[in-house]
Amino acid sequence: MGADSPRSSEPLPLAVAKEAKVSDMEDDQLGEEDIVFLDNKVEGEDDSQKEKLVLSEDCELITIVAVVPGRLEVTTHHLYFYDASSEKEETEEGIGFDFKRPLSQLREVHLRRYNLRRSAVELFFIDQSHYFINFKKKVRNMVYSRILGLRPPNLFYFGSRSPQELLKASGLTQRWVCREISNFEYLMQLNTISGRTYNDLSQYPVFPWVLSDYTSPDLDLENPAVFRDLSKPIGVVNPRHAQNVREKYESLRTQRAR
């Protein structure tokens, strides 16, 4: 939460990761009624105006080690989180997980899934800090829309797109093929587009296991034996592990048949 991550310091090409959705299912698509800010008067245009409360919602701050109950407040100038824990933990920033961030530093807002529910957003700031916020009731789209409605000056927004559309529009694959970006950067940005996050262990970024040769001093990438069998999940590539999985499957099937 709020910590630096190995995420690239540059925004995704064309900033298309701004609205990376967790799936391309229709019910995760924001409707026109959700994007109300496009035709409305911009609430945050005048920086000299008095700070006004835009919304206040109960929520949870999801971190790699804790789920922190609290309240998110969005004003015309700032984003606030108030830790409502009965016993507040000591963090690097003090006691509790409270934070206050200027809207002007907000770079990306991603729709996220938490516990298989489309109920969360993840906020990314220009200093590489990020916060994963989950809502208990169906207010995520409203919160998302109101934040976008304030039109933070550094926020990237390119409409509602599926991960497939975002990847295609980004040109990432072509840049990777042309060796303009490294394997690491390419995979990290794929993880971001697909909805993975550093703030939830169940959705932590993953890297594929593709090699089978870990002993040779040099790898011959033209030799098929260097690569593992990609037709199988990594858990059953080893024949011994495959046998264990098969035995567990047969055992469960027998129990269900009783």
XYZ file of C-alpha atoms in Angstrom, residues 18-249:
232
model
C -5.639 3.408 -17.492
C -8.844 1.431 -17.690
C -7.618 -2.147 -17.660
C -10.638 -4.203 -16.729
C -10.515 -7.527 -14.931
C -12.446 -9.236 -17.730
C -14.173 -8.467 -20.976
C -17.532 -9.633 -19.646
C -20.399 -7.314 -20.421
C -21.372 -6.718 -16.805
C -17.964 -5.201 -16.109
C -18.420 -2.659 -18.878
C -19.181 0.854 -17.709
C -22.383 2.108 -19.235
C -23.087 5.621 -20.424
C -24.945 6.302 -17.196
C -21.741 5.572 -15.268
C -19.613 8.051 -17.206
C -21.661 11.051 -16.183
C -18.787 13.503 -16.160
C -18.491 13.914 -19.919
C -21.421 16.284 -20.243
C -21.348 17.756 -16.768
C -19.601 20.864 -15.545
C -16.118 19.998 -14.387
C -16.060 20.278 -10.610
C -12.327 20.643 -10.169
C -11.380 23.092 -12.905
C -10.780 26.083 -10.653
C -7.883 25.245 -8.342
C -8.495 28.431 -6.388
C -11.998 27.446 -5.338
C -12.685 26.201 -1.837
C -12.195 22.484 -1.379
C -15.560 20.705 -1.577
C -16.559 17.170 -0.645
C -17.558 15.134 -3.706
C -18.200 11.732 -2.123
C -17.654 9.765 1.071
C -17.957 5.968 1.109
C -17.159 3.137 3.507
C -14.497 0.877 2.048
C -11.515 -1.365 2.722
C -7.894 -0.607 1.947
C -6.385 -3.855 0.663
C -2.681 -4.349 1.316
C -0.378 -7.310 0.910
C -0.585 -7.998 4.665
C -3.912 -6.578 5.847
C -7.465 -5.579 5.016
C -8.032 -2.184 6.621
C -11.592 -0.937 7.177
C -12.065 2.753 6.646
C -13.633 5.506 4.631
C -12.662 7.055 1.315
C -13.405 10.730 0.842
C -12.948 12.474 -2.486
C -12.897 16.250 -2.648
C -12.314 18.672 -5.477
C -8.619 18.734 -4.570
C -7.680 15.569 -2.671
C -8.272 11.876 -2.017
C -8.436 10.910 1.661
C -8.500 7.531 3.388
C -9.358 7.358 7.090
C -8.304 4.180 8.890
C -11.215 2.934 11.022
C -9.372 -0.005 12.618
C -10.009 -0.509 16.316
C -6.285 -1.113 16.823
C -4.192 0.831 14.338
C -0.909 -0.665 13.190
C 2.387 1.147 13.002
C 3.395 1.770 9.386
C 6.308 3.462 7.624
C 4.219 6.629 7.443
C 3.156 6.604 11.103
C 0.302 5.035 13.032
C -2.504 3.640 10.924
C -3.029 3.584 7.176
C -4.517 7.063 6.762
C -3.455 8.894 3.646
C -4.101 12.170 1.867
C -3.129 12.534 -1.784
C -3.583 15.475 -4.178
C -5.801 14.745 -7.166
C -3.190 16.471 -9.295
C -0.827 13.528 -8.645
C -3.309 10.848 -9.703
C -2.065 9.110 -12.857
C -4.279 6.061 -13.393
C -7.483 4.556 -12.005
C -8.037 0.866 -12.720
C -11.193 -1.141 -12.243
C -10.319 -4.185 -10.157
C -11.775 -7.411 -8.825
C -11.510 -8.487 -5.193
C -12.564 -11.934 -3.959
C -13.992 -12.536 -7.447
C -16.307 -9.518 -7.104
C -16.107 -6.468 -9.335
C -16.058 -4.134 -6.372
C -12.655 -2.447 -6.274
C -10.511 0.237 -7.849
C -6.765 0.711 -7.787
C -5.282 4.190 -7.711
C -1.831 4.886 -9.174
C 0.045 8.127 -8.540
C 2.880 9.783 -10.412
C 5.367 8.929 -7.635
C 4.650 5.184 -8.199
C 2.607 4.773 -5.006
C -0.641 2.865 -5.384
C -3.718 2.037 -3.300
C -6.211 -0.801 -3.753
C -9.668 0.177 -2.486
C -12.555 -2.299 -2.130
C -16.179 -1.301 -1.586
C -18.701 -3.415 0.298
C -21.690 -2.253 -1.677
C -22.205 -1.621 -5.357
C -20.742 1.857 -5.528
C -17.491 1.180 -7.371
C -18.637 2.493 -10.748
C -20.037 5.622 -9.139
C -16.759 6.283 -7.300
C -14.810 5.659 -10.489
C -17.030 8.013 -12.457
C -16.883 10.800 -9.873
C -13.080 10.673 -9.730
C -12.869 10.874 -13.506
C -15.434 13.667 -13.398
C -12.961 15.827 -11.503
C -10.570 15.487 -14.442
C -7.250 15.311 -12.576
C -4.627 16.966 -14.809
C -2.243 13.979 -14.925
C -4.882 11.266 -15.261
C -4.826 9.116 -18.395
C -8.227 8.172 -19.788
C -8.888 6.393 -23.063
C -12.404 5.051 -22.712
C -13.791 1.692 -21.658
C -11.881 -1.158 -23.299
C -11.364 -4.862 -22.681
C -7.847 -6.134 -21.876
C -7.621 -7.517 -25.413
C -8.460 -4.124 -26.890
C -6.028 -2.375 -24.558
C -3.209 -4.719 -25.496
C -3.877 -4.272 -29.200
C -4.056 -0.488 -28.914
C -0.899 -0.302 -26.811
C 1.434 -1.720 -29.451
C 3.247 -3.522 -26.629
C 3.619 -6.813 -28.463
C 5.131 -5.167 -31.523
C 7.517 -3.154 -29.348
C 8.559 -6.363 -27.594
C 9.062 -8.212 -30.897
C 11.227 -5.328 -32.114
C 13.205 -5.466 -28.828
C 12.248 -1.935 -27.917
C 11.228 -3.143 -24.446
C 12.627 -5.961 -22.309
C 10.919 -9.238 -21.445
C 10.511 -7.967 -17.900
C 8.839 -4.712 -18.921
C 6.576 -6.485 -21.407
C 5.403 -9.056 -18.862
C 4.922 -6.451 -16.143
C 2.703 -4.370 -18.391
C 0.742 -7.458 -19.457
C 0.128 -8.149 -15.769
C -1.158 -4.613 -15.252
C -3.479 -4.771 -18.249
C -4.862 -8.125 -17.101
C -5.758 -6.687 -13.703
C -3.045 -8.095 -11.460
C -1.837 -6.088 -8.483
C 0.907 -5.965 -5.842
C -1.696 -5.330 -3.143
C -3.462 -8.713 -3.226
C -1.570 -12.009 -2.998
C -4.307 -13.840 -4.889
C -3.786 -11.468 -7.838
C -0.046 -10.920 -7.583
C 1.830 -10.490 -10.900
C 2.978 -13.772 -12.429
C 5.773 -14.699 -14.795
C 5.619 -17.802 -17.004
C 7.981 -20.724 -16.497
C 9.196 -21.565 -19.997
C 12.584 -23.258 -19.567
C 13.483 -26.847 -18.760
C 17.262 -26.471 -18.919
C 18.671 -24.833 -15.795
C 22.146 -26.403 -15.901
C 23.736 -25.470 -19.242
C 26.108 -22.480 -19.132
C 24.621 -21.272 -22.434
C 21.119 -21.730 -23.821
C 20.502 -22.711 -27.418
C 17.134 -21.091 -28.079
C 16.857 -23.034 -31.339
C 16.823 -26.309 -29.407
C 13.249 -27.344 -28.436
C 14.629 -29.351 -25.499
C 15.561 -26.094 -23.776
C 11.882 -25.260 -23.273
C 9.365 -27.044 -21.096
C 6.192 -28.658 -22.427
C 3.875 -25.641 -22.649
C 0.853 -27.875 -23.261
C 0.879 -28.755 -19.544
C 0.451 -26.586 -16.431
C 3.710 -26.015 -14.584
C 2.468 -28.139 -11.676
C 2.435 -31.352 -13.717
C 5.527 -30.912 -15.885
C 7.496 -33.050 -13.453
C 6.303 -36.679 -13.948
C 6.394 -37.318 -10.193
C 4.159 -34.316 -9.509
C 1.871 -35.352 -12.340
C 1.374 -38.736 -10.699
C 0.512 -37.081 -7.365
C -2.059 -34.848 -9.043
C -3.559 -37.835 -10.839
C -3.861 -39.786 -7.570
C -5.524 -36.853 -5.789
C -7.967 -36.452 -8.663
